[in-house]
Every structure is written in structure tokens, then in C-alpha cells.
PDB file of C-alpha atoms in Angstrom:
ATOM      1  CA  MET A   1      97.886  93.437 107.165  1.00  0.00           C
ATOM      2  CA  PRO A   2      95.331  93.182 110.026  1.00  0.00           C
ATOM      3  CA  ASP A   3      97.545  90.667 111.897  1.00  0.00           C
ATOM      4  CA  VAL A   4     100.399  93.154 111.781  1.00  0.00           C
ATOM      5  CA  PHE A   5      98.196  95.655 113.597  1.00  0.00           C
ATOM      6  CA  ALA A   6      97.032  93.275 116.350  1.00  0.00           C
ATOM      7  CA  ALA A   7      99.016  95.259 118.933  1.00  0.00           C
ATOM      8  CA  PHE A   8      96.909  98.332 118.146  1.00  0.00           C
ATOM      9  CA  SER A   9      93.525  96.766 118.953  1.00  0.00           C
ATOM     10  CA  ARG A  10      92.938  99.461 121.582  1.00  0.00           C
ATOM     11  CA  PHE A  11      92.363 101.862 118.695  1.00  0.00           C
ATOM     12  CA  ALA A  12      89.463  99.767 117.333  1.00  0.00           C
ATOM     13  CA  LYS A  13      86.161 101.494 116.519  1.00  0.00           C
ATOM     14  CA  ASN A  14      82.825  99.951 115.536  1.00  0.00           C
ATOM     15  CA  PHE A  15      80.468 101.557 113.010  1.00  0.00           C
ATOM     16  CA  PRO A  16      76.952 100.135 112.418  1.00  0.00           C
ATOM     17  CA  LYS A  17      75.829  99.536 108.844  1.00  0.00           C
ATOM     18  CA  GLY A  18      74.698 102.784 107.204  1.00  0.00           C
ATOM     19  CA  SER A  19      76.426 105.075 109.690  1.00  0.00           C
ATOM     20  CA  VAL A  20      78.549 107.976 108.471  1.00  0.00           C
ATOM     21  CA  ILE A  21      82.172 107.605 109.558  1.00  0.00           C
ATOM     22  CA  PHE A  22      83.046 111.080 108.302  1.00  0.00           C
ATOM     23  CA  SER A  23      81.553 113.587 105.854  1.00  0.00           C
ATOM     24  CA  GLU A  24      83.012 115.310 102.811  1.00  0.00           C
ATOM     25  CA  PHE A  25      84.384 118.826 103.472  1.00  0.00           C
ATOM     26  CA  GLU A  26      84.571 118.423 107.265  1.00  0.00           C
ATOM     27  CA  PRO A  27      87.952 118.762 109.029  1.00  0.00           C
ATOM     28  CA  GLY A  28      89.844 115.508 109.377  1.00  0.00           C
ATOM     29  CA  GLU A  29      92.022 114.447 112.286  1.00  0.00           C
ATOM     30  CA  SER A  30      92.264 110.677 111.842  1.00  0.00           C
ATOM     31  CA  PHE A  31      92.477 107.850 109.325  1.00  0.00           C
ATOM     32  CA  TYR A  32      91.227 104.277 109.458  1.00  0.00           C
ATOM     33  CA  LEU A  33      92.322 100.726 108.701  1.00  0.00           C
ATOM     34  CA  ILE A  34      89.392  98.391 108.015  1.00  0.00           C
ATOM     35  CA  GLN A  35      89.506  95.154 109.999  1.00  0.00           C
ATOM     36  CA  SER A  36      86.079  93.797 109.024  1.00  0.00           C
ATOM     37  CA  GLY A  37      83.163  94.949 106.884  1.00  0.00           C
ATOM     38  CA  ARG A  38      83.190  97.289 103.905  1.00  0.00           C
ATOM     39  CA  VAL A  39      83.285 101.084 103.644  1.00  0.00           C
ATOM     40  CA  GLN A  40      81.710 103.076 100.813  1.00  0.00           C
ATOM     41  CA  LEU A  41      83.290 106.343  99.706  1.00  0.00           C
ATOM     42  CA  LEU A  42      80.957 108.947  98.202  1.00  0.00           C
ATOM     43  CA  LYS A  43      81.895 112.233  96.533  1.00  0.00           C
ATOM     44  CA  THR A  44      79.745 115.183  95.530  1.00  0.00           C
ATOM     45  CA  VAL A  45      80.030 115.855  91.779  1.00  0.00           C
ATOM     46  CA  ASN A  46      77.882 118.560  90.166  1.00  0.00           C
ATOM     47  CA  GLY A  47      75.558 118.524  93.147  1.00  0.00           C
ATOM     48  CA  PHE A  48      75.032 114.753  93.200  1.00  0.00           C
ATOM     49  CA  GLN A  49      76.673 112.111  95.363  1.00  0.00           C
ATOM     50  CA  LYS A  50      78.642 109.628  93.273  1.00  0.00           C
ATOM     51  CA  ASN A  51      80.020 106.285  94.395  1.00  0.00           C
ATOM     52  CA  LEU A  52      83.790 106.629  94.470  1.00  0.00           C
ATOM     53  CA  ASP A  53      84.791 103.233  95.840  1.00  0.00           C
ATOM     54  CA  ILE A  54      83.862 100.382  98.159  1.00  0.00           C
ATOM     55  CA  LEU A  55      86.807  99.489 100.377  1.00  0.00           C
ATOM     56  CA  MET A  56      87.478  96.007 101.743  1.00  0.00           C
ATOM     57  CA  PRO A  57      89.148  94.745 104.943  1.00  0.00           C
ATOM     58  CA  SER A  58      92.859  95.676 105.238  1.00  0.00           C
ATOM     59  CA  GLU A  59      92.351  98.853 103.184  1.00  0.00           C
ATOM     60  CA  ILE A  60      93.100 102.336 104.541  1.00  0.00           C
ATOM     61  CA  PHE A  61      90.971 105.452 104.111  1.00  0.00           C
ATOM     62  CA  GLY A  62      90.956 109.027 105.364  1.00  0.00           C
ATOM     63  CA  GLU A  63      94.760 109.221 105.184  1.00  0.00           C
ATOM     64  CA  MET A  64      94.784 112.743 103.726  1.00  0.00           C
ATOM     65  CA  ALA A  65      93.938 114.002 107.218  1.00  0.00           C
ATOM     66  CA  ILE A  66      97.412 112.868 108.254  1.00  0.00           C
ATOM     67  CA  LEU A  67      99.321 113.762 105.101  1.00  0.00           C
ATOM     68  CA  GLU A  68      97.731 117.167 104.473  1.00  0.00           C
ATOM     69  CA  ASN A  69      95.819 119.618 106.628  1.00  0.00           C
ATOM     70  CA  THR A  70      92.816 119.640 104.288  1.00  0.00           C
ATOM     71  CA  PRO A  71      89.071 118.915 104.649  1.00  0.00           C
ATOM     72  CA  ARG A  72      87.750 115.464 103.891  1.00  0.00           C
ATOM     73  CA  SER A  73      87.651 114.836 100.137  1.00  0.00           C
ATOM     74  CA  ALA A  74      84.810 112.287 100.357  1.00  0.00           C
ATOM     75  CA  THR A  75      82.121 110.925 102.660  1.00  0.00           C
ATOM     76  CA  ALA A  76      82.791 107.512 104.233  1.00  0.00           C
ATOM     77  CA  VAL A  77      79.788 105.322 105.073  1.00  0.00           C
ATOM     78  CA  ALA A  78      79.735 101.887 106.723  1.00  0.00           C
ATOM     79  CA  TYR A  79      78.524  99.622 103.912  1.00  0.00           C
ATOM     80  CA  ASP A  80      78.265  96.765 106.435  1.00  0.00           C
ATOM     81  CA  ASP A  81      78.845  96.650 110.171  1.00  0.00           C
ATOM     82  CA  VAL A  82      82.440  97.869 110.212  1.00  0.00           C
ATOM     83  CA  LYS A  83      85.296  97.451 112.652  1.00  0.00           C
ATOM     84  CA  ALA A  84      88.280  99.684 111.966  1.00  0.00           C
ATOM     85  CA  LEU A  85      91.406 100.908 113.679  1.00  0.00           C
ATOM     86  CA  GLU A  86      91.376 104.685 114.110  1.00  0.00           C
ATOM     87  CA  PHE A  87      94.687 106.542 114.068  1.00  0.00           C
ATOM     88  CA  ASN A  88      95.073 110.235 114.836  1.00  0.00           C
ATOM     89  CA  ARG A  89      98.238 112.284 114.500  1.00  0.00           C
ATOM     90  CA  ALA A  90      99.476 111.415 117.990  1.00  0.00           C
ATOM     91  CA  ASN A  91      99.202 107.632 117.826  1.00  0.00           C
ATOM     92  CA  PHE A  92     100.193 107.672 114.149  1.00  0.00           C
ATOM     93  CA  GLU A  93     103.565 109.093 115.153  1.00  0.00           C
ATOM     94  CA  ILE A  94     103.924 106.336 117.750  1.00  0.00           C
ATOM     95  CA  LEU A  95     103.068 103.769 115.106  1.00  0.00           C
ATOM     96  CA  MET A  96     105.547 105.186 112.596  1.00  0.00           C
ATOM     97  CA  THR A  97     108.477 105.550 114.984  1.00  0.00           C
ATOM     98  CA  GLY A  98     107.870 102.277 116.810  1.00  0.00           C
ATOM     99  CA  ASN A  99     107.789  99.988 113.791  1.00  0.00           C
ATOM    100  CA  PRO A 100     109.672 101.067 110.636  1.00  0.00           C
ATOM    101  CA  ALA A 101     108.425  98.004 108.689  1.00  0.00           C
ATOM    102  CA  ILE A 102     104.823  99.046 109.233  1.00  0.00           C
ATOM    103  CA  ALA A 103     105.747 102.640 108.435  1.00  0.00           C
ATOM    104  CA  ILE A 104     107.082 101.643 105.006  1.00  0.00           C
ATOM    105  CA  LYS A 105     103.960  99.604 104.259  1.00  0.00           C
ATOM    106  CA  LEU A 106     101.744 102.518 105.249  1.00  0.00           C
ATOM    107  CA  LEU A 107     103.674 105.024 103.159  1.00  0.00           C
ATOM    108  CA  LYS A 108     103.441 102.779 100.093  1.00  0.00           C
ATOM    109  CA  THR A 109      99.734 102.388 100.721  1.00  0.00           C
ATOM    110  CA  PHE A 110      99.308 106.156 101.049  1.00  0.00           C
ATOM    111  CA  VAL A 111     101.014 106.821  97.723  1.00  0.00           C
ATOM    112  CA  LYS A 112      98.857 104.248  95.917  1.00  0.00           C
ATOM    113  CA  ARG A 113      95.670 105.475  97.552  1.00  0.00           C
ATOM    114  CA  ILE A 114      96.345 109.137  96.742  1.00  0.00           C
ATOM    115  CA  TYR A 115      96.918 108.335  93.078  1.00  0.00           C
ATOM    116  CA  ALA A 116      93.917 106.002  92.919  1.00  0.00           C
ATOM    117  CA  GLN A 117      91.573 108.568  94.456  1.00  0.00           C
ATOM    118  CA  LYS A 118      92.660 111.315  92.093  1.00  0.00           C
ATOM    119  CA  ARG A 119      92.463 108.985  89.097  1.00  0.00           C
ATOM    120  CA  ARG A 120      88.978 107.765  90.003  1.00  0.00           C
ATOM    121  CA  PHE A 121      87.807 111.320  90.501  1.00  0.00           C
ATOM    122  CA  MET A 122      88.985 112.080  86.950  1.00  0.00           C
ATOM    123  CA  ILE A 123      86.653 109.322  85.753  1.00  0.00           C
ATOM    124  CA  LEU A 124      83.695 110.842  87.591  1.00  0.00           C
ATOM    125  CA  THR A 125      84.209 114.245  85.942  1.00  0.00           C
ATOM    126  CA  ILE A 126      83.404 112.840  82.479  1.00  0.00           C
ATOM    127  CA  PRO A 127      79.678 113.455  81.856  1.00  0.00           C
ATOM    128  CA  GLU A 128      79.433 111.213  78.774  1.00  0.00           C
ATOM    129  CA  LYS A 129      78.779 107.769  80.251  1.00  0.00           C
ATOM    130  CA  THR A 130      80.295 105.672  77.469  1.00  0.00           C
ATOM    131  CA  ALA A 131      83.555 107.625  77.718  1.00  0.00           C
ATOM    132  CA  ARG A 132      83.450 107.300  81.501  1.00  0.00           C
ATOM    133  CA  VAL A 133      83.257 103.523  81.150  1.00  0.00           C
ATOM    134  CA  GLY A 134      86.113 103.654  78.651  1.00  0.00           C
ATOM    135  CA  ASP A 135      88.223 105.662  81.079  1.00  0.00           C
ATOM    136  CA  VAL A 136      87.891 102.847  83.621  1.00  0.00           C
ATOM    137  CA  PHE A 137      89.938 100.638  81.283  1.00  0.00           C
ATOM    138  CA  LEU A 138      92.560 103.367  80.906  1.00  0.00           C
ATOM    139  CA  MET A 139      92.793 103.551  84.703  1.00  0.00           C
ATOM    140  CA  LEU A 140      93.155  99.776  84.963  1.00  0.00           C
ATOM    141  CA  ASP A 141      95.890  99.851  82.323  1.00  0.00           C
ATOM    142  CA  GLU A 142      97.750 102.484  84.352  1.00  0.00           C
ATOM    143  CA  THR A 143      97.405 100.831  87.747  1.00  0.00           C
ATOM    144  CA  GLN A 144      97.457  97.050  87.266  1.00  0.00           C
ATOM    145  CA  ALA A 145     100.856  95.385  87.092  1.00  0.00           C
ATOM    146  CA  ASN A 146      99.955  91.965  85.655  1.00  0.00           C
ATOM    147  CA  ILE A 147      98.764  93.135  82.218  1.00  0.00           C
ATOM    148  CA  ASP A 148     100.368  92.083  78.931  1.00  0.00           C
ATOM    149  CA  ARG A 149     101.396  95.351  77.279  1.00  0.00           C
ATOM    150  CA  SER A 150     103.348  93.816  74.392  1.00  0.00           C
ATOM    151  CA  THR A 151     100.590  94.824  71.962  1.00  0.00           C
ATOM    152  CA  GLU A 152      97.927  97.549  71.758  1.00  0.00           C
ATOM    153  CA  SER A 153      95.318  95.024  72.893  1.00  0.00           C
ATOM    154  CA  ARG A 154      94.555  94.789  76.615  1.00  0.00           C
ATOM    155  CA  THR A 155      92.755  92.017  78.479  1.00  0.00           C
ATOM    156  CA  PHE A 156      91.187  92.933  81.821  1.00  0.00           C
ATOM    157  CA  THR A 157      89.929  90.257  84.195  1.00  0.00           C
ATOM    158  CA  THR A 158      87.056  92.236  85.628  1.00  0.00           C
ATOM    159  CA  THR A 159      83.282  92.173  85.946  1.00  0.00           C
ATOM    160  CA  ILE A 160      80.576  94.578  84.854  1.00  0.00           C
ATOM    161  CA  GLU A 161      79.823  95.237  88.533  1.00  0.00           C
ATOM    162  CA  GLU A 162      83.432  96.280  89.162  1.00  0.00           C
ATOM    163  CA  VAL A 163      83.449  98.545  86.104  1.00  0.00           C
ATOM    164  CA  ALA A 164      80.196 100.108  87.345  1.00  0.00           C
ATOM    165  CA  ARG A 165      81.736 100.741  90.765  1.00  0.00           C
ATOM    166  CA  TRP A 166      84.794 102.474  89.308  1.00  0.00           C
ATOM    167  CA  ALA A 167      82.673 104.480  86.857  1.00  0.00           C
ATOM    168  CA  GLY A 168      80.246 105.560  89.572  1.00  0.00           C
ATOM    169  CA  LEU A 169      77.313 104.356  87.470  1.00  0.00           C
ATOM    170  CA  PRO A 170      74.423 101.912  87.956  1.00  0.00           C
ATOM    171  CA  VAL A 171      75.057  98.466  86.479  1.00  0.00           C
ATOM    172  CA  GLU A 172      72.364  99.010  83.835  1.00  0.00           C
ATOM    173  CA  GLU A 173      73.983 102.220  82.566  1.00  0.00           C
ATOM    174  CA  THR A 174      77.395 100.557  82.634  1.00  0.00           C
ATOM    175  CA  GLU A 175      76.085  97.670  80.560  1.00  0.00           C
ATOM    176  CA  ASP A 176      74.706 100.195  78.065  1.00  0.00           C
ATOM    177  CA  GLY A 177      78.093 101.934  77.866  1.00  0.00           C
ATOM    178  CA  LEU A 178      79.907  98.632  77.371  1.00  0.00           C
ATOM    179  CA  THR A 179      77.457  97.644  74.632  1.00  0.00           C
ATOM    180  CA  LYS A 180      78.103 100.930  72.810  1.00  0.00           C
ATOM    181  CA  LEU A 181      81.862 100.432  73.053  1.00  0.00           C
ATOM    182  CA  ALA A 182      81.441  96.901  71.708  1.00  0.00           C
ATOM    183  CA  ASP A 183      79.228  98.133  68.857  1.00  0.00           C
ATOM    184  CA  GLN A 184      81.930 100.681  68.016  1.00  0.00           C
ATOM    185  CA  GLY A 185      84.447  97.838  67.781  1.00  0.00           C
ATOM    186  CA  ARG A 186      86.508  99.109  70.708  1.00  0.00           C
ATOM    187  CA  ILE A 187      85.990  96.214  73.130  1.00  0.00           C
ATOM    188  CA  GLU A 188      85.005  92.542  73.261  1.00  0.00           C
ATOM    189  CA  ILE A 189      82.989  91.318  76.257  1.00  0.00           C
ATOM    190  CA  TYR A 190      83.386  87.799  77.666  1.00  0.00           C
ATOM    191  CA  THR A 191      82.005  86.185  80.813  1.00  0.00           C
ATOM    192  CA  ASP A 192      85.336  86.374  82.657  1.00  0.00           C
ATOM    193  CA  ARG A 193      87.132  89.253  80.953  1.00  0.00           C
ATOM    194  CA  ILE A 194      86.831  92.363  78.809  1.00  0.00           C
ATOM    195  CA  VAL A 195      89.261  92.973  75.942  1.00  0.00           C
ATOM    196  CA  VAL A 196      90.113  96.491  74.788  1.00  0.00           C
ATOM    197  CA  LYS A 197      91.164  96.021  71.178  1.00  0.00           C
ATOM    198  CA  ASN A 198      93.388  99.114  70.961  1.00  0.00           C
ATOM    199  CA  ILE A 199      94.305 101.002  74.126  1.00  0.00           C
ATOM    200  CA  THR A 200      95.641 103.995  72.159  1.00  0.00           C
ATOM    201  CA  ASP A 201      92.351 104.310  70.294  1.00  0.00           C
ATOM    202  CA  MET A 202      90.468 104.117  73.614  1.00  0.00           C
ATOM    203  CA  ASN A 203      92.682 106.842  75.032  1.00  0.00           C
ATOM    204  CA  ARG A 204      91.950 109.092  72.042  1.00  0.00           C
ATOM    205  CA  PHE A 205      88.210 108.448  72.366  1.00  0.00           C
ATOM    206  CA  VAL A 206      88.104 109.257  76.098  1.00  0.00           C
ATOM    207  CA  SER A 207      90.404 112.278  75.717  1.00  0.00           C
ATOM    208  CA  SER A 208      88.175 113.749  73.001  1.00  0.00           C
ATOM    209  CA  LYS A 209      85.161 113.566  75.317  1.00  0.00           C
ATOM    210  CA  ARG A 210      87.090 115.055  78.230  1.00  0.00           C
ATOM    211  CA  VAL A 211      88.361 117.961  76.078  1.00  0.00           C
ATOM    212  CA  ARG A 212      84.880 118.575  74.716  1.00  0.00           C
ATOM    213  CA  ASN A 213      83.546 118.745  78.262  1.00  0.00           C
ATOM    214  CA  MET A 214      86.194 121.311  79.227  1.00  0.00           C
ATOM    215  CA  GLU A 215      85.370 123.452  76.175  1.00  0.00           C
ATOM    216  CA  HIS A 216      81.701 123.635  77.154  1.00  0.00           C
ATOM    217  CA  ARG A 217      82.306 124.757  80.721  1.00  0.00           C
TER     218      ARG A 217
END
């Protein structure tokens, strides 16, 4: 995708490592396309900042400022030295009307990103850490296209570090959650993959914890 946007290099912005690109709850007037470096998204949950995602080059963030007139839903921090294209409403309209092919790609990206953000936030609202880790596999089952769904078993080619990132937990706590799920007979852990033995059973387990949390609010 970055090559497609070469004509828009005049919109490039540089953010040093550790700098805040925008803060949660502040008004938003622009969105960004990462050209190099990584961007960390943080969200305040129950008074604590939780890791929501780490975005890679070619990914878009901050798009809700364009799609909806709402405050920022997360804080964006430069995880490395970051170069990104910054689009506001004015040049976004130029981009959309001037190149329909790019417009379609952006709209598809927006739809995926909106769903992914809301789904990941659902994971972060589960206080019970083992269930939160389990919900990561439910999210992967919902969002990944190349999964064999012919049986109740699911095989996910992922790492503990990736599960920790999606769950918003330290690696050590994620490992503990995975071990508990394995001890319960719900998953099998391999060096290159994690197998959920019964996705329906996992869904019931996670749902019971989420309902219990709602009842105690």
C-alpha cells in the first residue's frame, strides 16, 4: 500500500520514538497511514492504560476522526521512530475523489479496523485473565479467513507474544492463562501453533465469565 500513496508524500509526518501522536479523548481531525516504524495503541480501562494493538507499516489508524465526529478512542504512541502520512478531512476528500481504487481500499480497511478495534476492546473488558486469553482465540476464529472450520477444533498459527498483545497482558500472565486452559483440556500448545480443541466450549467458557462480570457491576 505505501507505493500506492507515493504521490501523497507531501503529507508525511515524522514522530520520534516514544512521542504521543494523539491522546485518548481529545478531538480528532486527521488519520494516519504508517510508512515506517510501529505505532502502539493504548486505551484506558478501569483507570489503567492497556495495550490495544501495535500497528505495522501500511496500517491505518485514527480513522474514526474522519468517519465520525467523536473524540479519540485510544492514545497512539510512536513505538519506534515513525514516518506516517497524515490526512485531514480536506485532503482526504481529494484523495477519495481523485482515485476511486484507493478509495475502495481505504473503505475496506476502515470497516475491518472498526470491527477489530471494537472486538479487541471487548477482550480488554474481561477481568478474568484466563477467559481474556480464551477470548483472543474466539476473535481469531471470527476474523481470520484461512482457518479450517470443518470441525469444532481450531488451529491457530500464532505465538504467545501475539496472544499477549491482543489480550493486553504481560507475556508471563498470558503464559499462565494458556497453561490453565491447557490444564482444563481446552487447548494444546505447540511451538508453532495453538489448538483450541472445541471452539463452542471455549465460547461458552468465555461467555460465562463475561456474564458473571456484568452481573457484579
